[in-house]
C-alpha positions as a printed NumPy array, in Angstrom:
array([[14.87 ,  6.094, 13.001],
       [14.998,  9.968, 14.164],
       [12.392, 10.53 , 16.768],
       [ 8.907, 12.126, 16.083],
       [10.034, 15.899, 16.582],
       [13.499, 16.093, 14.596],
       [11.134, 13.882, 11.782],
       [ 8.955, 16.331, 11.73 ],
       [10.913, 19.499, 12.493],
       [12.56 , 17.898,  9.132],
       [ 9.584, 18.081,  7.031],
       [ 8.282, 21.166,  8.293],
       [11.931, 22.774,  7.121],
       [11.934, 20.432,  4.026],
       [ 8.502, 22.093,  2.692],
       [ 9.308, 25.017,  3.866],
       [12.475, 24.849,  1.205],
       [10.512, 22.884, -1.154],
       [12.496, 20.082, -1.239],
       [11.547, 16.841, -2.928],
       [10.525, 14.951,  0.651],
       [ 7.767, 12.885, -0.681],
       [ 8.702,  9.799,  0.885],
       [ 9.609, 10.897,  4.375],
       [ 6.662, 12.538,  4.433],
       [ 4.595,  9.39 ,  4.199],
       [ 6.817,  7.591,  6.75 ],
       [ 6.586, 10.962,  9.15 ],
       [ 2.846, 10.302,  8.753],
       [ 2.859,  6.779, 10.212],
       [ 5.393,  8.177, 12.582],
       [ 2.709, 10.601, 13.619],
       [-0.021,  7.733, 13.675],
       [ 2.332,  5.78 , 15.69 ],
       [ 2.475,  9.113, 17.965],
       [-0.733,  9.077, 18.255],
       [-1.32 , 12.294, 16.237],
       [-4.081, 11.469, 14.336],
       [-6.22 , 14.001, 11.698],
       [-7.741, 14.158,  8.92 ],
       [-4.674, 15.096,  6.801],
       [-2.633, 12.105,  8.397],
       [-4.746,  9.553,  7.105],
       [-4.404, 10.929,  3.675],
       [-0.991, 11.088,  3.723],
       [-0.258,  7.326,  4.503],
       [-2.812,  6.492,  2.565],
       [-1.003,  7.352, -0.885],
       [ 0.634,  4.886, -2.719],
       [ 3.644,  6.228, -5.629],
       [ 4.206,  7.804, -7.576],
       [ 4.224, 10.486, -4.978],
       [ 3.586, 14.396, -6.501],
       [ 4.658, 17.338, -5.056],
       [ 1.567, 19.384, -4.667],
       [-0.074, 16.862, -3.396],
       [ 2.496, 15.757, -0.54 ],
       [ 2.761, 19.76 , -0.087],
       [-0.781, 20.255,  0.091],
       [-0.895, 17.081,  2.911],
       [ 1.587, 18.476,  4.424],
       [ 0.388, 22.248,  4.681],
       [-2.523, 20.664,  6.04 ],
       [-1.516, 18.609,  8.578],
       [ 0.365, 21.505, 10.123],
       [-3.065, 23.341, 10.295],
       [-4.564, 19.97 , 11.955],
       [-1.893, 19.659, 14.247],
       [-1.853, 23.192, 15.11 ],
       [ 2.383, 22.668, 14.266],
       [ 4.875, 25.824, 14.406],
       [ 6.474, 25.735, 11.255],
       [ 9.748, 28.059,  9.824],
       [ 9.201, 31.858,  9.14 ],
       [11.478, 32.228,  6.323],
       [14.428, 29.814,  3.998],
       [16.897, 30.702,  6.742],
       [15.026, 29.707,  9.864],
       [14.159, 25.946,  7.477],
       [17.457, 25.447,  6.668],
       [18.855, 26.063, 10.501],
       [15.613, 24.012, 11.535],
       [17.671, 21.216,  9.234],
       [21.377, 22.218,  9.825],
       [20.098, 21.231, 13.906],
       [19.628, 18.013, 13.543],
       [22.411, 17.176, 11.233],
       [24.827, 19.049, 13.137],
       [23.547, 17.037, 16.478],
       [24.436, 13.724, 14.428],
       [28.488, 15.076, 14.148],
       [28.251, 15.522, 17.436],
       [26.938, 12.246, 17.969],
       [29.485, 10.793, 15.788],
       [32.389, 12.787, 17.449],
       [32.723, 14.284, 14.368],
       [32.796, 10.721, 12.24 ],
       [29.889, 12.23 , 10.26 ],
       [30.949, 13.801,  7.906],
       [27.92 , 13.054,  5.787],
       [26.461, 15.129,  7.413],
       [28.505, 18.133,  7.25 ],
       [28.2  , 17.865,  3.802],
       [24.47 , 18.272,  3.952],
       [24.642, 21.324,  6.524],
       [27.945, 22.471,  3.851],
       [25.466, 21.891,  1.024],
       [22.224, 24.341,  2.827],
       [24.825, 27.079,  2.687],
       [25.875, 26.348, -0.755],
       [22.303, 26.346, -2.045],
       [20.544, 28.992,  0.625],
       [23.69 , 31.032,  1.731],
       [22.265, 31.29 ,  5.318],
       [25.401, 33.378,  6.596],
       [25.824, 31.528, 10.313],
       [26.219, 27.717,  7.893],
       [29.008, 29.359,  6.42 ],
       [31.437, 27.909,  8.785],
       [30.113, 24.631,  8.167],
       [30.642, 25.102,  4.079],
       [34.369, 25.873,  5.05 ],
       [34.831, 23.563,  7.304],
       [33.779, 20.609,  4.672],
       [36.714, 21.524,  2.685],
       [39.451, 22.237,  4.974],
       [38.73 , 18.46 ,  6.279],
       [38.515, 17.075,  3.238],
       [42.271, 18.919,  2.045],
       [43.526, 18.326,  5.67 ],
       [43.048, 14.68 ,  5.325],
       [44.054, 14.336,  1.741],
       [47.864, 16.884,  1.596],
       [48.227, 17.65 ,  5.369],
       [47.125, 21.173,  5.063],
       [44.223, 23.455,  4.613],
       [43.705, 27.006,  3.994],
       [39.5  , 27.487,  4.69 ],
       [39.914, 27.759,  8.841],
       [42.501, 28.823, 11.071],
       [43.922, 26.026, 13.198],
       [42.427, 23.104, 12.049],
       [45.024, 20.376, 11.536],
       [44.725, 16.333, 10.524],
       [44.68 , 15.726, 14.498],
       [42.274, 18.314, 15.337],
       [39.846, 18.401, 12.712],
       [37.024, 16.004, 14.473],
       [37.741, 18.204, 17.962],
       [37.43 , 21.111, 16.041],
       [34.359, 20.243, 14.088],
       [32.382, 18.675, 17.431],
       [33.236, 22.117, 19.195],
       [32.24 , 24.438, 16.295],
       [28.957, 22.369, 15.83 ],
       [28.281, 22.65 , 19.678],
       [28.556, 26.14 , 20.055],
       [26.164, 26.638, 17.171],
       [23.466, 24.474, 18.761],
       [24.126, 26.547, 21.803],
       [24.092, 29.681, 20.184],
       [20.344, 28.896, 17.783],
       [17.142, 27.982, 19.45 ],
       [16.022, 24.037, 18.902],
       [13.278, 24.058, 16.743],
       [10.027, 23.474, 18.366],
       [ 7.421, 22.408, 15.578],
       [ 5.168, 20.743, 17.977],
       [ 5.474, 24.431, 20.248],
       [ 5.829, 22.659, 23.448],
       [ 9.228, 24.094, 24.268]])
């Protein structure tokens, strides 16, 4: 289970991008309760039962942001970077094995064209090709033997160049 900061970062980014997030938002509401962060919006969110409706979830997340004084992404690009942060940390933690997280970051670039995420779209294709054929033409120097190390280093470099999301404004 991700920590409360990660859950909050992801929910606020998904909310900003208007991506479906109902079930994770309710789970986040319970995580907020577990973290002893209470408000009317949190209690209303945790009281919801399926089927969930986007407008209701969205309104409650916005209410919780106000009640809790949370910091939300200021733009679509910032929201995609907030989501990317967690996925890139997951890739590093797995030693490059978490291909699903790479696909998710690649998809963020594909759907939203956040320029600094384009390398992950190219890396996803490079990894697929180099694993399938031993060759690729997307990222110079990526081979079957080194793609995990290149991926982890690229993630680490990206994280070093971008501020960690701070939805609680504690940093």
